[in-house]
Coordinates of C-alpha atoms and ligand atoms in Angstrom, one line a residue:
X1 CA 78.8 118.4 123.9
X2 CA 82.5 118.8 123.4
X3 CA 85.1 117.2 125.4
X4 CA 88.6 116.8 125.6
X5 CA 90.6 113.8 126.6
X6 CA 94.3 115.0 128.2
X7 CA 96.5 112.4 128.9
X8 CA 99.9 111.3 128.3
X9 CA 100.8 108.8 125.2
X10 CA 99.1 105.4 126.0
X11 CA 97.2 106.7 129.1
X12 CA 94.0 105.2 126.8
X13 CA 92.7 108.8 125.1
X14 CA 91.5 106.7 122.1
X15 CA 90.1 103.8 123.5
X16 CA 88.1 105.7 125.8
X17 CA 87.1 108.1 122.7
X18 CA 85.9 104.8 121.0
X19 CA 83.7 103.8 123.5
X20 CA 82.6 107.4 123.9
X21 CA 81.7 108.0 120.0
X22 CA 79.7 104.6 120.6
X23 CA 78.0 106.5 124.2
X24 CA 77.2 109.8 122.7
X25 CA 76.8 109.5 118.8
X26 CA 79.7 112.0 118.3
X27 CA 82.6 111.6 116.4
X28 CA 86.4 111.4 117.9
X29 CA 88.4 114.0 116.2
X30 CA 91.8 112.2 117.1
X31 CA 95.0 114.9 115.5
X32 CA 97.1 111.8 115.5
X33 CA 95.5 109.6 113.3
X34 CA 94.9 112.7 111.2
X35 CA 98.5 113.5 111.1
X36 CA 99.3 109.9 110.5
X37 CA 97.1 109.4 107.4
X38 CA 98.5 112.5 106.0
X39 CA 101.9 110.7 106.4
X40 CA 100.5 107.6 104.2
X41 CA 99.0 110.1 101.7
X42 CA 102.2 111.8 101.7
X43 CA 100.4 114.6 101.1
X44 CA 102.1 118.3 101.8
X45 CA 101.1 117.9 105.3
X46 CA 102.2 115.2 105.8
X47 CA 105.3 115.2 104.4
X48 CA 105.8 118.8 106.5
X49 CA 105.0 116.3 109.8
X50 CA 106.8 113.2 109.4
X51 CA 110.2 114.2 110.8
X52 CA 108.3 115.5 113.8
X53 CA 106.4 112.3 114.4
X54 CA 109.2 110.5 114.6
X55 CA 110.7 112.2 116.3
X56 CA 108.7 111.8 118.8
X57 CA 108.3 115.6 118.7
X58 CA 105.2 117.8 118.9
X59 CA 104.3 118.5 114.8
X60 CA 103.9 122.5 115.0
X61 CA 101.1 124.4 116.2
X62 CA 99.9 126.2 113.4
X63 CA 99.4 122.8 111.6
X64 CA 97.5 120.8 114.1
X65 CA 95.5 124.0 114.9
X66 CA 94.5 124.2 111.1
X67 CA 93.5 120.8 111.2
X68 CA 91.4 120.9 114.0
X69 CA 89.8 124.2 112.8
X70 CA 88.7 122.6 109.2
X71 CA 87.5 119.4 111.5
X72 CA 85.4 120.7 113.9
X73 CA 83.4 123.1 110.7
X74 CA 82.5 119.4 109.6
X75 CA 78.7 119.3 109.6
X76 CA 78.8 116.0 111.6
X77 CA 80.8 117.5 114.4
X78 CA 78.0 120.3 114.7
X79 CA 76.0 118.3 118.0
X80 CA 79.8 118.0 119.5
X81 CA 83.0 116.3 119.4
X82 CA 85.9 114.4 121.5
X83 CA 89.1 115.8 120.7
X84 CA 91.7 113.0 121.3
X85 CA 95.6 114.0 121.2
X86 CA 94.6 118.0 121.0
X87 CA 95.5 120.2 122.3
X88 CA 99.0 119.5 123.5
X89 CA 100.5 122.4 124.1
X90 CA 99.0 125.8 125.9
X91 CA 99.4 127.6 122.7
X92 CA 97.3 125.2 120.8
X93 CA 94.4 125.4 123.9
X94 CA 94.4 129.0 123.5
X95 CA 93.7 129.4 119.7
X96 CA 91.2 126.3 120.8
X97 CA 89.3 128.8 123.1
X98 CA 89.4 131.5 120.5
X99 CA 88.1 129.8 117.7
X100 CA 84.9 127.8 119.8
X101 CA 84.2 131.3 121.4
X102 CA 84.1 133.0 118.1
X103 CA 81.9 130.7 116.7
X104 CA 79.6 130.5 120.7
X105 CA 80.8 127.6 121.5
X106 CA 83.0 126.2 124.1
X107 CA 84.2 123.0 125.7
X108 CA 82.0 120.9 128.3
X109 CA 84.5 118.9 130.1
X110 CA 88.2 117.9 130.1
X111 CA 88.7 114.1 131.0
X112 CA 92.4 113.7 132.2
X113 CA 93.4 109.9 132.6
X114 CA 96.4 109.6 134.8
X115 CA 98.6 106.4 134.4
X116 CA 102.2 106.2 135.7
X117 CA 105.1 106.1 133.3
X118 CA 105.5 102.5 133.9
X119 CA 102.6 101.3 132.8
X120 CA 102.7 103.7 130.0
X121 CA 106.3 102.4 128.6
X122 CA 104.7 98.5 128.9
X123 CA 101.3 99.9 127.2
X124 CA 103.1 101.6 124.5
X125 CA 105.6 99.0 123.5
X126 CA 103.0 96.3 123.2
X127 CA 101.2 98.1 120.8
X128 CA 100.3 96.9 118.1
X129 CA 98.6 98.5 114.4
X130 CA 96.8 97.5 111.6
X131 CA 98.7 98.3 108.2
X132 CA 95.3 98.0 106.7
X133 CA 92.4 99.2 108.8
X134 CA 94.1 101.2 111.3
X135 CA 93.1 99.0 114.3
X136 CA 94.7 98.5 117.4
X137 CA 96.1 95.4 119.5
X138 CA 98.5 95.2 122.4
X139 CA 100.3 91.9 122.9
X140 CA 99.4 91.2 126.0
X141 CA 96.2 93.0 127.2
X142 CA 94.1 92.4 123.5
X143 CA 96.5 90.3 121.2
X144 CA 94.7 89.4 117.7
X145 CA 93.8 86.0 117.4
X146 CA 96.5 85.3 114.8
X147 CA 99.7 86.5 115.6
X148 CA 100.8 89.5 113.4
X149 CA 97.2 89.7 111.6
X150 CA 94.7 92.3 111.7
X151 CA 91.2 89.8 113.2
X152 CA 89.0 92.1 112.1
X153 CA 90.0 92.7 108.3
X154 CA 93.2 90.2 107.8
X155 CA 95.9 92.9 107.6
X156 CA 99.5 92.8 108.4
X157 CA 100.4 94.3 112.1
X158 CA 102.8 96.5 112.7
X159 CA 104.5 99.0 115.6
X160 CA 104.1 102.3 115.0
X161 CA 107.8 103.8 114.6
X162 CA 106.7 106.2 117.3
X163 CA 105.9 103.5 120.1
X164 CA 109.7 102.0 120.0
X165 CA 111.0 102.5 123.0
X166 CA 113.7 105.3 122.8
X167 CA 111.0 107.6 121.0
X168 CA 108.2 106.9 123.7
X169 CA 110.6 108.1 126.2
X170 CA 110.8 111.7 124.6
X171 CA 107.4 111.4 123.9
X172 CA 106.5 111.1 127.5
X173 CA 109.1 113.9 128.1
X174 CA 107.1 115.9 125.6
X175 CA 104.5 115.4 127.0
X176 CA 105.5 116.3 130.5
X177 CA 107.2 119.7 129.0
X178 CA 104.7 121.0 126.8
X179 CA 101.2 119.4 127.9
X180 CA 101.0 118.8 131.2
X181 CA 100.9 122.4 131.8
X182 CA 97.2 122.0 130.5
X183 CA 96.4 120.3 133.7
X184 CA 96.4 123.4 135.9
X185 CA 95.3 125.5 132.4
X186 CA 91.7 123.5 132.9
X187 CA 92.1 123.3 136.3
X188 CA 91.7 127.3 136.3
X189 CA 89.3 127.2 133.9
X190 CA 87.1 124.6 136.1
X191 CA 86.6 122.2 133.0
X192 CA 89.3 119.4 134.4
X193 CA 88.2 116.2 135.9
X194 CA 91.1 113.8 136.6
X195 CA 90.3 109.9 136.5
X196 CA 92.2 107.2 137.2
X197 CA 93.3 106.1 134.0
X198 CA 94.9 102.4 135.6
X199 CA 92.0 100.4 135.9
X200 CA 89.9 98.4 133.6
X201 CA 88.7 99.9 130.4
X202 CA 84.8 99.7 131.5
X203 CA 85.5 101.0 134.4
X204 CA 87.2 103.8 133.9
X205 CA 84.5 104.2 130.5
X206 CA 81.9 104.3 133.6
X207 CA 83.5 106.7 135.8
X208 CA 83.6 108.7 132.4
X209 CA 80.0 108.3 131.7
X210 CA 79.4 109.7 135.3
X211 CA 81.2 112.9 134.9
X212 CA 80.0 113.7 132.0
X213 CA 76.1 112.5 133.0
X214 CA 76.5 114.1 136.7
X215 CA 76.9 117.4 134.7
X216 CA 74.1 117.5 132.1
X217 CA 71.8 117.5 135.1
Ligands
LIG301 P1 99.1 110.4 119.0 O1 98.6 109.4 118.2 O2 98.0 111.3 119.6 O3 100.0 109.9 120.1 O4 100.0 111.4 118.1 C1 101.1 110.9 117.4 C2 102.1 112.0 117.1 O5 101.4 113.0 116.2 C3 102.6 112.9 118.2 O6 103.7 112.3 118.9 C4 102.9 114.2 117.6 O7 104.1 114.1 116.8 C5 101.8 114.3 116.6 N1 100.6 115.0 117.1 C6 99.4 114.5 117.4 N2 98.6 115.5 117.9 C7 99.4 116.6 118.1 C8 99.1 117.9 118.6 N3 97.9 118.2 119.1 N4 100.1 118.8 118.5 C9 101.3 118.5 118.0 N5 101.6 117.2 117.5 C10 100.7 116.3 117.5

């Protein structure tokens, strides 16, 4: 089964694709934390992404298309994936559709969670990384136990450059220029289901399962 989460920046795409992986045995194929590890690794891709990133811009298509290509050949993404963060752009769903149909496969479901932009600013500011593991608090809705420290492994926190303020505003603007147009490109295609992304996260994991269980028959 391969599904896409859509959703703006902090709409809750990875959470949801946590509890998913956890659901359904397959992996989360997120382009972000790909990107971002590159970045650490300062490898050539990473370095070729960076100023993008923080831009708060959209990292060019032929890269994250690569990426997701090499990905989704990985033998433990042959029962399906959850593609979190891709595609963004109406270019990038294209080559997606392309590549899955040359290989006779396709994509099961898109999951769009819709949050409004204020809740999206106060989700993305609180957020909160670990240096060291990679994962994720907010200050208010799931602060660590320790202020500033990683509870699961003891690493420093940090905020990702990206979630400052002044960048998550373009990146919501990105986001409404270049991948919101996927809304009516799924919508077309009759793969979109839009859930209300403002709720609880095991509720709205539940309405997931339902979509996605409703349709296996
Ligand atoms: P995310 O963690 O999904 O919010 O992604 C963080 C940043 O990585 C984005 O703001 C983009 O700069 C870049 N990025 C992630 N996925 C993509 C994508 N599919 N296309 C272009 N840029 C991406």
């Amino acid at each position: 089964m391969n599904l896409i989460l859509l959703g703006p920046p902090g709409a809750g795409k990875g959470t949801q694709a946590k509890m998913l992986i956890k659901k359904f045995g397959i992996p989360q194929i997120s382009t972000g934390d790909i990107l971002r590890s590159a970045v650490k690794e300062q490898s050539p891709m990473g370095k070729k992404a960076k100023d993008f990133m923080d831009a708060g811009a959209l990292v060019p298509d032929d890269v994250v298309v690569g990426i997701v290509e090499e990905r989704i050949s990985d033998s433990d993404c042959s029962g399906g994936y959850i593609l979190d963060g891709f595609p963004r752009t109406v270019a990038q769903a294209d080559s997606l559709s392309k590549t899955l149909r040359r290989n006779g496969s396709g994509i099961d479901h898109v999951l769009a969670l819709s949050v409004n932009q204020e809740e999206l600013l106060a989700r993305i500011t609180g957020r909160r990384t670990c240096k060291n593991c990679g994962a994720g608090y907010h200050l208010l809705y799931d602060p660590p136990k320790q202020s500033g420290i990683c509870s699961e492994c003891g690493g420093e926190l940090y905020q990702r450059d990206d979630d400052r303020e002044e960048t998550m505003r373009r990146r919501l603007e990105v986001y409404e220029e270049q991948t919101s147009p996927l809304i009516s490109y799924y919508g077309e295609r009759a793969l979109l289901r839009t859930i209300d992304g403002m709720g609880e996260m095991d509720q709205i994991h539940s309405a997931l399962i339902e979509i996605i269980e409703s349709s296996q028959g």
